[in-house]
Coordinates of C-alpha atoms in Angstrom, one line a residue:
M11 CA 154.6 62.0 395.2
A12 CA 156.3 60.4 392.3
I13 CA 158.7 57.5 392.7
G14 CA 161.9 59.5 392.1
Q15 CA 161.1 62.4 394.4
D16 CA 162.5 63.0 397.8
P17 CA 160.2 62.0 400.7
A18 CA 157.9 64.4 402.6
P19 CA 159.8 66.3 405.3
W20 CA 157.8 64.5 408.1
A21 CA 158.6 61.1 406.6
D22 CA 162.3 62.0 406.2
R23 CA 162.6 63.3 409.7
T24 CA 160.8 60.2 411.2
G25 CA 163.0 57.8 409.3
R26 CA 166.2 59.7 410.4
V27 CA 165.0 59.6 414.0
L28 CA 164.5 55.9 413.8
M29 CA 168.0 55.4 412.5
A30 CA 169.4 57.6 415.2
V31 CA 167.5 55.6 417.9
N32 CA 168.9 52.4 416.5
A33 CA 172.4 53.9 416.6
V34 CA 172.1 55.0 420.2
A35 CA 170.5 51.7 421.3
T36 CA 173.4 49.8 419.6
L37 CA 175.9 51.9 421.6
G38 CA 174.1 50.6 424.7
A39 CA 174.6 47.0 423.4
F40 CA 178.3 47.9 422.9
A41 CA 178.6 49.0 426.6
G42 CA 176.9 45.7 427.6
G43 CA 179.2 43.8 425.4
L44 CA 182.2 45.2 427.2
F45 CA 181.0 43.7 430.4
I46 CA 180.3 40.4 428.8
T47 CA 183.7 40.3 427.1
A48 CA 185.4 41.0 430.5
E49 CA 183.7 38.1 432.2
V50 CA 183.5 35.4 429.5
A51 CA 185.6 32.3 429.5
D52 CA 188.9 32.4 427.6
E53 CA 187.6 30.2 424.8
R54 CA 184.9 32.7 424.0
V55 CA 186.7 36.0 424.6
I56 CA 187.7 36.6 420.9
T57 CA 184.2 35.8 419.7
E58 CA 182.7 38.2 422.3
A59 CA 185.2 40.9 421.5
W60 CA 184.4 40.6 417.8
R61 CA 180.7 40.8 418.5
T62 CA 181.2 43.8 420.8
L63 CA 183.3 45.7 418.3
A64 CA 180.7 44.9 415.6
Y65 CA 178.2 47.0 417.6
I66 CA 180.2 50.1 416.9
V67 CA 180.1 49.2 413.1
F68 CA 176.3 48.9 413.2
A69 CA 175.9 52.0 415.3
G70 CA 178.0 53.8 412.7
I71 CA 176.0 52.5 409.8
W72 CA 172.7 53.6 411.4
A73 CA 174.3 57.0 412.2
I74 CA 175.5 57.5 408.6
L75 CA 172.0 56.6 407.4
A76 CA 170.4 59.0 409.8
V77 CA 172.6 61.8 408.5
A78 CA 172.5 61.0 404.8
P79 CA 169.8 58.5 404.0
R80 CA 169.9 58.9 400.3
R81 CA 173.6 59.1 399.6
Q82 CA 174.7 55.6 400.6
W83 CA 174.6 53.1 397.8
G84 CA 173.7 49.7 399.0
L85 CA 174.2 50.4 402.7
W86 CA 170.5 50.1 403.5
E87 CA 170.2 46.9 401.7
L88 CA 173.3 45.4 403.4
L89 CA 172.0 46.3 406.8
L90 CA 168.6 44.9 406.1
F91 CA 170.1 41.7 404.7
Q92 CA 172.3 41.1 407.8
K93 CA 169.7 42.1 410.4
G94 CA 166.9 40.2 408.5
G95 CA 169.1 37.2 408.1
I96 CA 170.1 37.0 411.8
T97 CA 166.4 37.5 412.8
I98 CA 165.3 34.6 410.7
Y99 CA 168.2 32.4 411.8
S100 CA 167.4 33.2 415.5
F101 CA 163.8 32.2 415.1
V102 CA 164.8 29.0 413.4
M103 CA 167.3 28.2 416.1
W104 CA 164.8 29.2 418.9
H105 CA 166.0 26.3 421.1
L106 CA 169.4 27.8 421.6
P107 CA 170.0 29.9 424.7
D108 CA 170.5 33.4 423.1
A109 CA 168.1 32.9 420.2
P110 CA 164.8 34.3 421.7
R111 CA 166.5 37.5 422.9
T112 CA 168.4 37.9 419.7
A113 CA 165.3 37.2 417.6
F114 CA 163.3 39.9 419.2
I115 CA 166.0 42.5 419.4
D116 CA 167.0 42.0 415.8
L117 CA 163.4 41.9 414.7
A118 CA 162.9 45.3 416.2
V119 CA 165.9 46.9 414.5
T120 CA 165.0 45.1 411.2
V121 CA 161.5 46.5 411.3
T122 CA 162.5 50.0 412.3
T123 CA 165.2 50.0 409.6
L124 CA 162.7 48.8 407.0
I125 CA 160.2 51.5 408.0
A126 CA 163.0 54.1 407.8
Y127 CA 164.0 52.8 404.4
V128 CA 160.5 53.4 403.1
L129 CA 160.1 56.7 404.8
C130 CA 163.4 58.1 403.7
R131 CA 163.2 56.4 400.3
G132 CA 166.5 54.7 400.8
W133 CA 166.3 53.0 397.5
S134 CA 166.7 56.3 395.7
S135 CA 170.4 56.3 396.6
W136 CA 170.8 54.1 393.5
R137 CA 169.6 57.0 391.2
T138 CA 172.2 58.5 389.0
G139 CA 173.8 61.4 390.8
A140 CA 172.6 60.3 394.3
A141 CA 176.1 60.4 395.7
V142 CA 176.3 64.1 395.1
S143 CA 172.7 65.0 396.2
T144 CA 172.5 67.4 399.1
A145 CA 169.1 65.9 400.3

């Protein structure tokens, strides 16, 4: 398979399923975030609400990539940057209360997103005409 070609059907399907699983799992995190936001101290409620609503954004990004993995210029890379960055930061700040859980959860979604990026050939969205491709 040449660099510019679309992925094999099995690879594309597998990558899309990984993105769909990440989207659904993130909706679960959103539901959990609603409970956390409802119970958190007043000085943290805005931060927790921001975090909880961000889960919807991430679920949406993974859903978009599951539906159209080669039509989103830069979306893969932005997602990998953010998830990879928070994973590294969480490992560096391991001593903080939420760091271990965050490190492993974000490591999992970073790895599955990276695998899907390779399987779906996410970088090919940068090709000329990728925005109008039906693949």
